[in-house]
N, CA, C and O atoms as a DFTB+ gen file, in Angstrom:
312 C
 N C O
     1  1     265.335     -81.682     -84.504
     2  2     265.157     -80.571     -84.872
     3  2     263.799     -80.256     -85.663
     4  3     263.096     -79.265     -85.465
     5  1     263.572     -81.204     -86.530
     6  2     262.172     -81.445     -87.190
     7  2     261.156     -81.348     -86.285
     8  3     260.272     -80.529     -86.534
     9  1     261.102     -81.851     -85.519
    10  2     259.964     -81.729     -84.359
    11  2     259.767     -80.422     -83.849
    12  3     258.664     -79.883     -83.766
    13  1     260.964     -79.859     -83.468
    14  2     260.988     -78.145     -82.927
    15  2     260.281     -77.370     -83.980
    16  3     259.367     -76.596     -83.694
    17  1     260.827     -77.634     -85.584
    18  2     260.445     -76.610     -86.436
    19  2     259.003     -77.007     -86.793
    20  3     258.271     -76.026     -86.923
    21  1     258.415     -78.186     -86.981
    22  2     256.870     -78.253     -87.158
    23  2     256.335     -77.670     -85.865
    24  3     255.300     -77.029     -86.049
    25  1     256.725     -77.711     -84.690
    26  2     255.717     -77.359     -83.512
    27  2     255.719     -75.640     -83.602
    28  3     254.756     -74.955     -83.260
    29  1     256.943     -75.127     -84.107
    30  2     256.983     -73.737     -84.119
    31  2     255.965     -73.378     -85.304
    32  3     254.984     -72.648     -85.163
    33  1     256.333     -73.975     -86.430
    34  2     255.413     -73.817     -87.782
    35  2     253.641     -73.739     -87.211
    36  3     252.861     -72.859     -87.574
    37  1     253.331     -74.759     -86.359
    38  2     251.920     -75.105     -85.964
    39  2     251.402     -73.821     -85.041
    40  3     250.318     -73.245     -85.142
    41  1     252.571     -73.515     -84.039
    42  2     252.036     -72.522     -83.151
    43  2     251.962     -70.911     -84.254
    44  3     250.951     -70.209     -84.223
    45  1     252.868     -70.640     -84.919
    46  2     252.539     -69.648     -86.185
    47  2     251.356     -69.741     -86.882
    48  3     250.532     -68.826     -86.878
    49  1     251.219     -70.701     -87.438
    50  2     249.580     -70.964     -87.878
    51  2     248.577     -70.880     -86.925
    52  3     247.759     -70.017     -87.243
    53  1     248.326     -71.420     -85.915
    54  2     247.509     -70.796     -84.878
    55  2     247.510     -69.575     -84.564
    56  3     246.454     -68.945     -84.613
    57  1     248.633     -69.005     -84.192
    58  2     248.331     -67.485     -84.029
    59  2     248.022     -66.448     -85.107
    60  3     247.521     -65.351     -84.856
    61  1     248.394     -66.923     -86.456
    62  2     247.991     -66.244     -87.407
    63  2     246.222     -66.368     -87.528
    64  3     245.420     -65.457     -87.735
    65  1     245.943     -67.964     -87.299
    66  2     244.260     -68.030     -87.521
    67  2     243.635     -67.330     -86.688
    68  3     242.709     -66.616     -87.073
    69  1     244.062     -67.392     -85.166
    70  2     243.251     -66.726     -83.759
    71  2     243.292     -65.202     -84.212
    72  3     242.241     -64.566     -84.128
    73  1     244.262     -64.675     -84.612
    74  2     244.210     -63.253     -84.880
    75  2     243.193     -62.948     -85.951
    76  3     242.190     -62.276     -85.712
    77  1     243.440     -63.398     -87.004
    78  2     242.259     -63.413     -88.355
    79  2     240.815     -63.744     -87.892
    80  3     239.978     -63.206     -88.618
    81  1     240.328     -64.438     -86.941
    82  2     239.210     -64.983     -86.124
    83  2     239.014     -63.913     -85.326
    84  3     237.890     -63.483     -85.584
    85  1     239.547     -63.242     -84.462
    86  2     239.247     -62.305     -83.623
    87  2     239.075     -60.877     -84.154
    88  3     238.281     -60.124     -83.590
    89  1     239.820     -60.453     -85.264
    90  2     239.761     -59.350     -86.289
    91  2     238.359     -59.496     -86.906
    92  3     237.583     -58.544     -86.990
    93  1     238.061     -60.795     -87.353
    94  2     236.897     -60.916     -88.135
    95  2     235.769     -60.821     -87.186
    96  3     234.771     -60.233     -87.601
    97  1     235.747     -61.396     -85.734
    98  2     234.817     -61.082     -84.956
    99  2     234.402     -59.682     -84.544
   100  3     233.214     -59.402     -84.384
   101  1     235.335     -58.843     -84.380
   102  2     235.554     -57.557     -84.144
   103  2     234.872     -56.568     -85.116
   104  3     234.202     -55.617     -84.713
   105  1     235.104     -56.877     -86.560
   106  2     234.776     -56.169     -87.574
   107  2     233.217     -56.524     -87.901
   108  3     232.587     -55.710     -88.577
   109  1     232.540     -57.778     -87.418
   110  2     231.453     -57.998     -87.628
   111  2     230.580     -57.564     -86.557
   112  3     229.437     -57.278     -86.913
   113  1     230.881     -57.440     -85.219
   114  2     230.106     -57.038     -84.162
   115  2     230.446     -55.502     -83.508
   116  3     229.960     -55.181     -82.423
   117  1     231.048     -54.879     -84.031
   118  2     231.305     -53.668     -83.536
   119  2     230.749     -52.392     -84.273
   120  3     230.362     -52.705     -85.399
   121  1     230.614     -51.286     -84.043
   122  2     230.060     -50.228     -84.811
   123  2     231.170     -49.646     -85.654
   124  3     232.289     -49.837     -85.178
   125  1     231.126     -49.010     -86.744
   126  2     232.064     -48.482     -87.582
   127  2     233.093     -47.435     -86.959
   128  3     234.280     -47.342     -87.272
   129  1     232.424     -46.677     -86.035
   130  2     233.400     -45.955     -85.393
   131  2     234.570     -46.484     -84.666
   132  3     235.687     -45.995     -84.830
   133  1     234.303     -47.641     -83.730
   134  2     234.862     -48.289     -83.025
   135  2     235.817     -49.155     -83.632
   136  3     236.946     -49.474     -83.259
   137  1     234.982     -49.561     -84.898
   138  2     235.912     -50.569     -85.673
   139  2     237.100     -49.740     -86.535
   140  3     237.932     -50.320     -87.233
   141  1     237.033     -48.366     -86.372
   142  2     238.183     -47.593     -87.454
   143  2     238.775     -47.499     -86.300
   144  3     239.926     -47.934     -86.337
   145  1     238.318     -46.958     -84.924
   146  2     239.602     -46.865     -83.921
   147  2     240.518     -48.033     -83.675
   148  3     241.740     -47.888     -83.672
   149  1     239.839     -49.367     -83.436
   150  2     240.476     -50.636     -83.086
   151  2     241.293     -51.208     -84.526
   152  3     242.368     -51.787     -84.374
   153  1     240.793     -51.037     -85.753
   154  2     241.703     -51.608     -86.826
   155  2     242.317     -50.736     -87.665
   156  3     243.319     -51.027     -88.319
   157  1     241.738     -49.619     -87.684
   158  2     242.292     -48.534     -88.304
   159  2     241.574     -48.222     -89.756
   160  3     240.640     -48.925     -90.141
   161  1     242.047     -47.184     -90.486
   162  2     240.771     -47.181     -91.642
   163  2     241.543     -48.252     -92.884
   164  3     240.985     -48.305     -93.980
   165  1     242.251     -48.708     -92.757
   166  2     242.595     -49.958     -94.109
   167  2     241.935     -51.033     -93.232
   168  3     242.551     -51.495     -92.272
   169  1     240.750     -51.421     -93.529
   170  2     240.126     -53.015     -92.337
   171  2     240.388     -53.731     -93.566
   172  3     240.633     -54.876     -93.185
   173  1     240.484     -53.697     -94.961
   174  2     240.524     -54.724     -95.583
   175  2     241.851     -55.637     -95.785
   176  3     241.753     -56.814     -96.134
   177  1     243.100     -55.007     -95.540
   178  2     244.282     -55.622     -95.626
   179  2     244.799     -55.846     -94.155
   180  3     246.011     -55.638     -94.096
   181  1     244.324     -56.154     -93.129
   182  2     244.895     -56.083     -91.648
   183  2     245.950     -57.435     -91.817
   184  3     247.156     -57.298     -91.616
   185  1     245.446     -58.540     -92.146
   186  2     246.235     -59.743     -92.259
   187  2     247.459     -59.542     -93.101
   188  3     248.421     -60.292     -92.934
   189  1     247.489     -58.690     -93.893
   190  2     248.788     -58.521     -95.106
   191  2     249.423     -57.831     -94.256
   192  3     250.549     -58.282     -94.043
   193  1     249.070     -56.606     -93.485
   194  2     249.957     -55.314     -92.614
   195  2     250.204     -55.870     -91.578
   196  3     251.150     -55.286     -91.049
   197  1     249.677     -57.148     -90.666
   198  2     250.394     -57.743     -89.795
   199  2     251.393     -58.723     -90.088
   200  3     252.354     -58.868     -89.331
   201  1     251.238     -59.454     -91.193
   202  2     252.308     -60.308     -91.341
   203  2     253.645     -59.410     -92.040
   204  3     254.754     -59.933     -91.929
   205  1     253.557     -58.250     -92.657
   206  2     254.337     -57.518     -93.191
   207  2     254.993     -57.181     -92.053
   208  3     256.172     -57.531     -92.000
   209  1     254.484     -56.518     -91.013
   210  2     255.055     -55.990     -89.748
   211  2     256.034     -56.950     -89.031
   212  3     257.149     -56.628     -88.621
   213  1     255.393     -58.328     -88.925
   214  2     256.207     -59.155     -88.504
   215  2     257.260     -59.716     -88.925
   216  3     257.991     -60.323     -88.142
   217  1     257.546     -59.614     -90.310
   218  2     258.282     -60.050     -91.080
   219  2     259.571     -58.849     -91.112
   220  3     260.775     -59.096     -91.046
   221  1     258.919     -57.486     -91.234
   222  2     259.651     -56.546     -91.002
   223  2     260.770     -56.340     -89.557
   224  3     261.927     -55.936     -89.440
   225  1     259.815     -56.806     -88.680
   226  2     260.435     -56.711     -87.264
   227  2     261.464     -58.004     -86.734
   228  3     262.269     -58.007     -85.803
   229  1     261.072     -59.186     -87.793
   230  2     262.239     -60.294     -87.363
   231  2     263.492     -59.865     -88.421
   232  3     264.612     -60.129     -87.986
   233  1     263.436     -59.265     -89.692
   234  2     264.531     -58.943     -90.172
   235  2     265.470     -57.825     -89.669
   236  3     266.671     -57.749     -89.927
   237  1     264.811     -57.042     -88.976
   238  2     265.173     -55.829     -88.158
   239  2     266.344     -56.512     -87.036
   240  3     267.565     -56.380     -86.949
   241  1     265.471     -57.190     -86.348
   242  2     266.243     -58.179     -85.200
   243  2     267.243     -58.841     -85.717
   244  3     268.373     -58.624     -85.280
   245  1     267.050     -59.713     -86.677
   246  2     267.947     -60.582     -87.254
   247  2     269.302     -60.213     -87.829
   248  3     270.328     -60.891     -87.776
   249  1     269.088     -58.716     -88.531
   250  2     270.414     -58.086     -88.946
   251  2     271.075     -57.610     -87.912
   252  3     272.294     -57.775     -87.873
   253  1     270.407     -56.930     -86.878
   254  2     270.931     -56.227     -85.451
   255  2     271.872     -57.489     -84.862
   256  3     272.985     -57.214     -84.414
   257  1     271.484     -58.630     -84.873
   258  2     271.825     -59.725     -84.202
   259  2     273.219     -60.233     -85.151
   260  3     274.328     -60.397     -84.642
   261  1     272.991     -60.392     -86.272
   262  2     274.231     -60.637     -87.243
   263  2     274.940     -59.650     -87.084
   264  3     276.079     -60.063     -87.300
   265  1     275.000     -58.330     -86.779
   266  2     275.917     -57.208     -86.638
   267  2     276.801     -57.354     -85.592
   268  3     278.030     -57.280     -85.591
   269  1     275.834     -57.621     -84.488
   270  2     276.467     -57.719     -83.111
   271  2     277.397     -58.962     -82.973
   272  3     278.385     -58.884     -82.242
   273  1     277.143     -59.968     -83.572
   274  2     277.571     -61.404     -83.827
   275  2     279.187     -61.291     -84.591
   276  3     280.323     -61.573     -84.209
   277  1     278.642     -60.761     -85.775
   278  2     279.992     -60.381     -86.857
   279  2     281.295     -59.502     -85.886
   280  3     282.486     -59.813     -85.883
   281  1     280.620     -58.281     -85.058
   282  2     281.563     -57.736     -84.240
   283  2     282.200     -58.256     -83.019
   284  3     283.222     -57.823     -82.487
   285  1     281.411     -59.309     -82.620
   286  2     282.169     -59.804     -81.469
   287  2     282.992     -61.050     -81.871
   288  3     283.881     -61.476     -81.133
   289  1     282.673     -61.650     -83.097
   290  2     284.050     -62.771     -83.336
   291  2     284.584     -62.570     -84.543
   292  3     285.413     -63.437     -84.819
   293  1     284.382     -61.512     -85.624
   294  2     285.459     -61.524     -86.955
   295  2     285.857     -59.879     -86.282
   296  3     286.512     -59.364     -87.188
   297  1     285.789     -59.200     -85.514
   298  2     286.463     -57.766     -85.020
   299  2     285.666     -56.792     -86.396
   300  3     286.035     -55.619     -86.467
   301  1     284.630     -57.267     -87.427
   302  2     284.170     -56.382     -88.337
   303  2     283.011     -55.816     -87.136
   304  3     282.378     -56.409     -86.263
   305  1     283.095     -54.069     -87.657
   306  2     281.649     -53.729     -87.176
   307  2     280.871     -52.648     -88.259
   308  3     281.501     -51.740     -88.801
   309  1     279.886     -52.805     -88.416
   310  2     279.143     -52.531     -89.342
   311  2     278.024     -51.098     -88.944
   312  3     277.212     -50.698     -89.778
């Protein structure tokens, strides 16, 4: 179990670093109009917005699955 957790964590870190590096490359090598089209007007907080979106999606999916399992196994529906 610890090996799996370790490798999942390594994969997440590699993914975050790759996205940050790609966005830094785009930010450094594209004109302002193209950059605003790709990254949006708030270009300084892209990493924070991406992580917040991932956490929000995870929590939404987790809550839906918990409700599904509760309804399936306990007969309680929310």
